[in-house]
Coordinates of N, CA, C and O in Angstrom, one line a residue:
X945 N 123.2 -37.9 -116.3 CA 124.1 -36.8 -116.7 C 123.8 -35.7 -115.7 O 122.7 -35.2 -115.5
X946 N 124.9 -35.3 -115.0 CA 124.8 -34.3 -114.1 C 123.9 -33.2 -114.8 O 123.9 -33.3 -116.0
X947 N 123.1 -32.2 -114.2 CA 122.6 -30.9 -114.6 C 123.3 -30.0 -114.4 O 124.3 -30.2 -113.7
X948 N 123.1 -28.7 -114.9 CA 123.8 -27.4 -115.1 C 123.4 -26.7 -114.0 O 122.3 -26.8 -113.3
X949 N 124.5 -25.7 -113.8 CA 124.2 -25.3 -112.2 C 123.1 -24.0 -112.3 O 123.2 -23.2 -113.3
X950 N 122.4 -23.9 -111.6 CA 121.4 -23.1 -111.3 C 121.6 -21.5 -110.9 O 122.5 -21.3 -110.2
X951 N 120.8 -20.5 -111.4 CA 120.9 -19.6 -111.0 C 122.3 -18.5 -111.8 O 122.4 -17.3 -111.6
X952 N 123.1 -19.4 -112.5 CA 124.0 -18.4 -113.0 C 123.3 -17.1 -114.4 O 122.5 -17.4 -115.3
X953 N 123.9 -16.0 -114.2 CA 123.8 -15.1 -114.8 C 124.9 -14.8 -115.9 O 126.2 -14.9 -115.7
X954 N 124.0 -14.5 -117.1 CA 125.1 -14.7 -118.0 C 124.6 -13.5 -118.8 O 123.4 -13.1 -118.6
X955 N 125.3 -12.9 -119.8 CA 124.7 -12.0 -121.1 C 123.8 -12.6 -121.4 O 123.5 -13.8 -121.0
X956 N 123.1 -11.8 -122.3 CA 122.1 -12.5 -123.6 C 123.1 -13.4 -124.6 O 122.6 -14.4 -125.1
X957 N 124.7 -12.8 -125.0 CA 124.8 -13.2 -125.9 C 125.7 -14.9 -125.4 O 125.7 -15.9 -126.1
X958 N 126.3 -14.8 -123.9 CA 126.6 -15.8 -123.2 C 125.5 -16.4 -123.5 O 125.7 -17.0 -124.6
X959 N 124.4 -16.8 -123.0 CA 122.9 -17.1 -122.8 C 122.9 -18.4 -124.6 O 122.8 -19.6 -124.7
X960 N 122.9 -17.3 -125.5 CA 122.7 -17.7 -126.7 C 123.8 -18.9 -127.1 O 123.5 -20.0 -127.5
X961 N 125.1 -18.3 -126.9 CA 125.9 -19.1 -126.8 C 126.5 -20.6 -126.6 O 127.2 -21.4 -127.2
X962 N 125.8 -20.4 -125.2 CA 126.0 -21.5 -124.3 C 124.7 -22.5 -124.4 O 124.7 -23.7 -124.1
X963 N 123.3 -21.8 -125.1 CA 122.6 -23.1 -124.9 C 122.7 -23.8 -126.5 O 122.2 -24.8 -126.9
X964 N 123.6 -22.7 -127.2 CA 124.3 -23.4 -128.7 C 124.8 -24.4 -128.4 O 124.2 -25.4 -128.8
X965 N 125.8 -24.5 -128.0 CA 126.9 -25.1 -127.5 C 125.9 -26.5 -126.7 O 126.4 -27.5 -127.1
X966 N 124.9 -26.6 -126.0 CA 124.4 -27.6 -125.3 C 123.3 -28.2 -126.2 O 123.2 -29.4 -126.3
X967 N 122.7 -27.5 -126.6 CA 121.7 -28.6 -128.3 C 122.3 -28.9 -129.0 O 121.9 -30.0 -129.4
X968 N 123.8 -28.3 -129.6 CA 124.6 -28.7 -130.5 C 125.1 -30.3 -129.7 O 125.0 -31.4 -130.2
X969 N 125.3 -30.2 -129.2 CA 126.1 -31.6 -128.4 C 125.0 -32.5 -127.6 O 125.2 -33.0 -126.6
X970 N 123.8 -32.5 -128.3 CA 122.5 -33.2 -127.7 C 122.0 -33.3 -126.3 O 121.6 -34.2 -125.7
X971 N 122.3 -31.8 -126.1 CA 121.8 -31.5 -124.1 C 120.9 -30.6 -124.3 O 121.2 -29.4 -124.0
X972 N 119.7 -30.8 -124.7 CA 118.6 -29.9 -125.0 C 118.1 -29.3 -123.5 O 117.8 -28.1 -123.2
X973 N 118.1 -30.5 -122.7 CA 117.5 -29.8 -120.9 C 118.6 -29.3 -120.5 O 118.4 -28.4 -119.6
X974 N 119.7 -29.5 -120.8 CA 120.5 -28.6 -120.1 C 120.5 -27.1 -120.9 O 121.0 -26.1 -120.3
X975 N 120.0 -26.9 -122.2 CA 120.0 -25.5 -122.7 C 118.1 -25.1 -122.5 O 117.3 -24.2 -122.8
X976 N 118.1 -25.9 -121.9 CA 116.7 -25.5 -121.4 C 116.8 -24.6 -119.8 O 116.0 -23.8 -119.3
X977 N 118.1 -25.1 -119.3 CA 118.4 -24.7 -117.9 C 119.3 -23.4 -117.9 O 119.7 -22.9 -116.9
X978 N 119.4 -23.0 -119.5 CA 120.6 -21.8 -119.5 C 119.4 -20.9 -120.0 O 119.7 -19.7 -119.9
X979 N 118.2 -21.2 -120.4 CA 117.2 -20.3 -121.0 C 116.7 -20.2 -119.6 O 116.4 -19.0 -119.6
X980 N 116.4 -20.6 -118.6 CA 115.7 -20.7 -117.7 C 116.4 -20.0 -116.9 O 115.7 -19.1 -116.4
X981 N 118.1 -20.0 -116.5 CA 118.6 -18.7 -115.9 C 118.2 -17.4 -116.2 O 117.9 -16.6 -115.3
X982 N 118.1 -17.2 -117.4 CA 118.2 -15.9 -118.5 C 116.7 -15.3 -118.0 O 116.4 -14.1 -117.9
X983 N 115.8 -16.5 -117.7 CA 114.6 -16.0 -117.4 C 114.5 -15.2 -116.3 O 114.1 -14.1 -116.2
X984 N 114.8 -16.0 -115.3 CA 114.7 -15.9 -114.1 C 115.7 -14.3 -113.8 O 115.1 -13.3 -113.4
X985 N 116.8 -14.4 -113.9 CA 117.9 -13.4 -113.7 C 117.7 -11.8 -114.8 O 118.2 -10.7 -114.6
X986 N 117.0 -12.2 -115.7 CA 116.9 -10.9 -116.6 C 116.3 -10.2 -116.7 O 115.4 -10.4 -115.9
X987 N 116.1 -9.1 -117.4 CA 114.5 -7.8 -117.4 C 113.7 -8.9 -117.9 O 114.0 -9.8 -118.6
X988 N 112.2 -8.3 -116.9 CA 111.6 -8.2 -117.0 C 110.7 -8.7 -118.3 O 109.9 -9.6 -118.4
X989 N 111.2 -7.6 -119.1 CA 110.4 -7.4 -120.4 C 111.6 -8.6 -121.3 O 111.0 -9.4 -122.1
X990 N 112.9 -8.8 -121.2 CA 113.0 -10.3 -122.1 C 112.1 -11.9 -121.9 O 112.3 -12.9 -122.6
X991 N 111.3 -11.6 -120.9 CA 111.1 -13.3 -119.7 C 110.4 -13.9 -120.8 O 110.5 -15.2 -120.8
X992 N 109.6 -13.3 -121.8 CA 108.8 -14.0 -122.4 C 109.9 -14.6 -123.7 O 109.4 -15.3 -124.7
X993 N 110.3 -14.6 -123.7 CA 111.5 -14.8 -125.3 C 112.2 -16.2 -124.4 O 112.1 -17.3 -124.8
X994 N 112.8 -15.7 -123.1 CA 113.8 -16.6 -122.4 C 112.8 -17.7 -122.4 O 113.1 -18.6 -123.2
X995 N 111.6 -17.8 -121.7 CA 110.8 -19.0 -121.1 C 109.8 -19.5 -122.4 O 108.9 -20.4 -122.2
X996 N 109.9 -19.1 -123.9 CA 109.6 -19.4 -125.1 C 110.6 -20.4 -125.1 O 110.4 -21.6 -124.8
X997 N 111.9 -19.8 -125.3 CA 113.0 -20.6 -125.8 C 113.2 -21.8 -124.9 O 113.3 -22.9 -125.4
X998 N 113.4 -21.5 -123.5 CA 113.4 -22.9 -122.4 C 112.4 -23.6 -122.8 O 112.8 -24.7 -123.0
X999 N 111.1 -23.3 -123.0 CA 110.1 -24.2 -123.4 C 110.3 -25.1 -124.9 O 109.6 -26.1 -125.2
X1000 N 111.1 -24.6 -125.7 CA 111.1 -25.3 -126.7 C 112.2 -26.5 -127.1 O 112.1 -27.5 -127.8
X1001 N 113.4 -25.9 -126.2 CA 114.3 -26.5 -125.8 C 114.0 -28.3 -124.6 O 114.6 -29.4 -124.6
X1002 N 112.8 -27.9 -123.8 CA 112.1 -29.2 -122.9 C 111.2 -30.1 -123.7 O 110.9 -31.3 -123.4
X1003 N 110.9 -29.3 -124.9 CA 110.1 -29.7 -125.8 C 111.2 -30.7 -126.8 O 110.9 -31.9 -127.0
X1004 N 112.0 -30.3 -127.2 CA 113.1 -31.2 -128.0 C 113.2 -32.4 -127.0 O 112.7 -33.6 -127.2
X1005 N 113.9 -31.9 -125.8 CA 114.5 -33.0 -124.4 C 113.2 -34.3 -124.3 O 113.6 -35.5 -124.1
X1006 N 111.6 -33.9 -124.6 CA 111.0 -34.8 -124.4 C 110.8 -35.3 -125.8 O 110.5 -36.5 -125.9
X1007 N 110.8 -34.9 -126.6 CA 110.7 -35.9 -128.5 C 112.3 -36.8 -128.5 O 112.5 -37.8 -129.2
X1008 N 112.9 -36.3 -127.8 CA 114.2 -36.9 -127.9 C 114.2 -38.6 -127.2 O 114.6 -39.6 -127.6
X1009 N 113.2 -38.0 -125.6 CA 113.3 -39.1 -124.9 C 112.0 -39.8 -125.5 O 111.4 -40.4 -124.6
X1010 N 111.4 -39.9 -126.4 CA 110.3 -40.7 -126.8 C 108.8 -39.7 -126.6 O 108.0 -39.6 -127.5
X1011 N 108.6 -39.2 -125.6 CA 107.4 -38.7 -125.2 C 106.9 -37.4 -126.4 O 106.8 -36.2 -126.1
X1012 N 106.6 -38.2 -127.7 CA 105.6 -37.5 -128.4 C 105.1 -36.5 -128.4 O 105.3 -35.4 -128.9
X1013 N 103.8 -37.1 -127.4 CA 102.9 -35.9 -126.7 C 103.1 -34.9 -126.1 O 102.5 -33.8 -126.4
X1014 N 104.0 -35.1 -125.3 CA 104.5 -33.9 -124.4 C 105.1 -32.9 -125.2 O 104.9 -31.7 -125.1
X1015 N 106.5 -33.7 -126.6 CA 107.3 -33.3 -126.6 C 106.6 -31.8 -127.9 O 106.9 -30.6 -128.1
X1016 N 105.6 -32.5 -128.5 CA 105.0 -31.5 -129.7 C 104.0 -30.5 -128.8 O 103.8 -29.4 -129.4
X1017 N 103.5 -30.6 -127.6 CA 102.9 -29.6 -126.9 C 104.2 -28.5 -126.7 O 104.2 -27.3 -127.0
X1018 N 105.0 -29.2 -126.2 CA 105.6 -28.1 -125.8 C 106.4 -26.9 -127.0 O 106.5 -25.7 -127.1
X1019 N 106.7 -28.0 -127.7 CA 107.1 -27.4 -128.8 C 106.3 -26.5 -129.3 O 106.7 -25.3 -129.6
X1020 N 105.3 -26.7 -129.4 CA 104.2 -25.5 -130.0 C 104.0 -24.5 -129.0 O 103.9 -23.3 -129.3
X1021 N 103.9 -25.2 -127.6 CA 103.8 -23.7 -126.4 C 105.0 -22.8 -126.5 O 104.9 -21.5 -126.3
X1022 N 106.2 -23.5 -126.8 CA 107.3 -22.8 -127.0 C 107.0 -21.6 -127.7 O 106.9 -20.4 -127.3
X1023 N 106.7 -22.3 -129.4 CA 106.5 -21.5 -130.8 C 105.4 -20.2 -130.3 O 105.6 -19.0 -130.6
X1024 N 104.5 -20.7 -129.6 CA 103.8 -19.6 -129.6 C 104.4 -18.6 -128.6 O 104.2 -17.4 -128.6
X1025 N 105.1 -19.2 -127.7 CA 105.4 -17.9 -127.0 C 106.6 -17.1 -127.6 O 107.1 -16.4 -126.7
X1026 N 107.0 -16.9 -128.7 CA 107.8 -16.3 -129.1 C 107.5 -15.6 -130.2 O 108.0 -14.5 -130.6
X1027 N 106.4 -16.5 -130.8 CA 106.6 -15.6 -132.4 C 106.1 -14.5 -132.5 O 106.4 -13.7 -133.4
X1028 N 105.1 -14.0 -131.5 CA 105.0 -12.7 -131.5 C 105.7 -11.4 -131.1 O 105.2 -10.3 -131.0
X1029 N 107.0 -11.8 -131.0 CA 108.0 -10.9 -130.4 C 108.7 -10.4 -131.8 O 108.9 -11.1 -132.8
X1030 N 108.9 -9.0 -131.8 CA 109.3 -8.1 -132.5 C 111.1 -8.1 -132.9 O 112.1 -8.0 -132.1
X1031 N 111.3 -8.2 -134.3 CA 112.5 -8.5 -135.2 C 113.3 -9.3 -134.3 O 112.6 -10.1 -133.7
X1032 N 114.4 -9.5 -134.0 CA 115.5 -10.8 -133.6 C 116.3 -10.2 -132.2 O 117.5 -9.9 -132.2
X1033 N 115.4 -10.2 -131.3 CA 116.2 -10.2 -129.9 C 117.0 -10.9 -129.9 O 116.9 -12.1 -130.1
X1034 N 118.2 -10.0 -129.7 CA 119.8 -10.5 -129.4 C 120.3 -11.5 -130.3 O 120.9 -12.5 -130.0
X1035 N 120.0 -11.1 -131.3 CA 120.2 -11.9 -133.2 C 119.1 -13.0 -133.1 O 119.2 -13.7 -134.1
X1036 N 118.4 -13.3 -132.5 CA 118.2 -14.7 -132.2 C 116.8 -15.2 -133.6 O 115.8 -14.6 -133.1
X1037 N 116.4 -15.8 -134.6 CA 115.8 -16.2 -135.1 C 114.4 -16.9 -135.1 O 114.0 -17.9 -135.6
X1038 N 113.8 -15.8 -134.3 CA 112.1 -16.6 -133.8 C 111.7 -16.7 -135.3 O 112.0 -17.8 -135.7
X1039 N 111.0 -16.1 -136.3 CA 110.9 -16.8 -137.3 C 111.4 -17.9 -137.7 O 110.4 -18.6 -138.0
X1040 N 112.4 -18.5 -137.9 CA 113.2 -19.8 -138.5 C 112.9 -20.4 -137.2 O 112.6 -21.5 -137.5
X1041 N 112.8 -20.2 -135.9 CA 112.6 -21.0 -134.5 C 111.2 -21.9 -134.7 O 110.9 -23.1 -134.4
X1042 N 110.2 -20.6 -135.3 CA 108.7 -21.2 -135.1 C 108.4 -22.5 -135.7 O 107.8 -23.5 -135.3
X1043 N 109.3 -22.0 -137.6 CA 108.8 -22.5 -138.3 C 109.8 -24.4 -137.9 O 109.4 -25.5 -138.2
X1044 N 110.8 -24.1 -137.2 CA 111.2 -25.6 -136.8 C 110.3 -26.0 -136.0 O 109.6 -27.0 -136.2
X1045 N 110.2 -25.1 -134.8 CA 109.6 -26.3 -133.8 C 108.0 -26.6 -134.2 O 107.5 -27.5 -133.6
X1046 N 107.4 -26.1 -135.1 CA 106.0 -26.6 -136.4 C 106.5 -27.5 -136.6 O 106.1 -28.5 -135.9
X1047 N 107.6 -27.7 -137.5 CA 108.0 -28.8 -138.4 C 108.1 -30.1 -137.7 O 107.6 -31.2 -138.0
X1048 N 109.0 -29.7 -136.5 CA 109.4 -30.9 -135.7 C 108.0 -31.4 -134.8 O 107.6 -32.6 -134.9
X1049 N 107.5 -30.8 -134.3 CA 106.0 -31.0 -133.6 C 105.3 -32.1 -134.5 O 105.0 -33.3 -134.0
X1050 N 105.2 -31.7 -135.7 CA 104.1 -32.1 -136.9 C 105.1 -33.8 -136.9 O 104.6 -34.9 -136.7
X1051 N 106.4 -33.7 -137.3 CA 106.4 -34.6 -137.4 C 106.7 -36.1 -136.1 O 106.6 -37.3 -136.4
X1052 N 107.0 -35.5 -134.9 CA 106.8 -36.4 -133.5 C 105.7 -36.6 -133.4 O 105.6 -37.6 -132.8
X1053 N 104.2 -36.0 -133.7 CA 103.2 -36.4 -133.0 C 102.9 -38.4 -133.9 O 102.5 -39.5 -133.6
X1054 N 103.4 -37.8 -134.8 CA 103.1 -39.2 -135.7 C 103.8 -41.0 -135.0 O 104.3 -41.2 -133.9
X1055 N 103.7 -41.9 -135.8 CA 104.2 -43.3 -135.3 C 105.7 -43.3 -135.7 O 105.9 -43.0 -136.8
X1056 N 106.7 -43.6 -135.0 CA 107.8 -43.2 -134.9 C 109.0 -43.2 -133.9 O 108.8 -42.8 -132.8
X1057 N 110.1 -43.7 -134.3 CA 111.1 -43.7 -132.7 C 111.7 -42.0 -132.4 O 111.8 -41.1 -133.2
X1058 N 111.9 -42.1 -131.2 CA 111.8 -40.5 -130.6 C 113.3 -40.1 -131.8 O 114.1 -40.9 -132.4
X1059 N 113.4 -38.5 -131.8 CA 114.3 -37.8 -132.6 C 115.3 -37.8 -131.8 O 115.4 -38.1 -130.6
X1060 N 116.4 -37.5 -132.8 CA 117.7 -37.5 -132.4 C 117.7 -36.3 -132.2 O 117.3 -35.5 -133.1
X1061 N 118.3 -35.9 -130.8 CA 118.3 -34.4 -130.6 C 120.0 -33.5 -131.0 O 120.2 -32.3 -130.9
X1062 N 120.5 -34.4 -131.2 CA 122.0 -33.9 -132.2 C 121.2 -33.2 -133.7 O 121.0 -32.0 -134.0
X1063 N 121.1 -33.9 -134.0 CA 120.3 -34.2 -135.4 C 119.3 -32.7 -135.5 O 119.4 -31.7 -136.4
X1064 N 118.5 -32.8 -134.6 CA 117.5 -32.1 -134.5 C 117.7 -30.6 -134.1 O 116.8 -29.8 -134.4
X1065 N 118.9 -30.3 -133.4 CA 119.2 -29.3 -133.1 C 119.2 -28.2 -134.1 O 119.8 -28.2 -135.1
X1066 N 118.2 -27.0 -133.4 CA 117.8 -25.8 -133.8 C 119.2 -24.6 -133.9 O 119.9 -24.4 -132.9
X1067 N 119.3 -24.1 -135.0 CA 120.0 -23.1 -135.0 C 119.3 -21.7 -134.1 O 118.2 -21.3 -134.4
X1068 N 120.1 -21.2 -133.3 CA 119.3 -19.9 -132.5 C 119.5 -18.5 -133.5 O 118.6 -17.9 -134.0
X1069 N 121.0 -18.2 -133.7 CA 121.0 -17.1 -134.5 C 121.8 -17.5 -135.5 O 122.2 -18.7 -135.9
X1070 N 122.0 -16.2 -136.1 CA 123.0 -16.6 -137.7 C 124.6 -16.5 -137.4 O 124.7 -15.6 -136.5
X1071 N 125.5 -16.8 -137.6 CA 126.9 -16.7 -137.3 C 127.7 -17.4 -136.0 O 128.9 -17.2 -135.6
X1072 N 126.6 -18.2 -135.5 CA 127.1 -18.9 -134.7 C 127.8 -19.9 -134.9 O 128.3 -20.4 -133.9
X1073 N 128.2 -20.6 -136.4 CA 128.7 -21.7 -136.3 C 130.2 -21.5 -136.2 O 131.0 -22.4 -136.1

């Protein structure tokens, strides 16, 4: 599957949007690649939220492709790098985020065929559907 193109800059709420739009449709690394713009291209002070969220998103991409291990590390590196961030940057749901990618972690590390990442997909904020 081709990748998403690099480097574009988008709003936060583009950002949010668009990596909806790519979990919702089982392209977890590709909304891993729209968190990773947002990173890269935005203040400063959002980078830790953006590269929480890309991280949790690479975290899905590998439970999806089988890799367990990786996939519940990351998921948890994700979780932690966000939950300490203050009420819902740009609506976005780090409470309800933590407590999935826990959930989902806890249950990949176990004996099991990898997750369906349709299935699995994380809601970011409220009113997006």
């Amino acid at each position: 599957m081709e990748r998403q193109p690099e480097g574009v800059v988008r709003s936060p709420a583009e950002t949010v949007r668009e990596a909806q739009r790519l979990l919702d449709a089982g392209m977890p690394f590709h909304a891993h690649e729209v968190f990773e713009d947002a990173w890269k291209s935005g203040p400063e002070a959002s980078a830790p939220l953006w590269r929480g969220l890309a991280q949790l998103a690479v975290g899905l991409t590998h439970a999806a492709r089988g890799n367990a291990v990786g996939g519940a590390r990351l998921l948890r590196r994700g979780a932690g790098a966000i939950e300490g961030l203050d009420g819902a940057p740009y609506g976005i749901d780090v409470p309800g985020l933590v407590r999935w990618a826990g959930e989902l972690a806890g249950r990949v590390e176990g004996p099991g065929p990898a997750v369906d990442a349709v299935r699995e997909a994380p809601r970011l904020a409220g009113g997006l559907e």
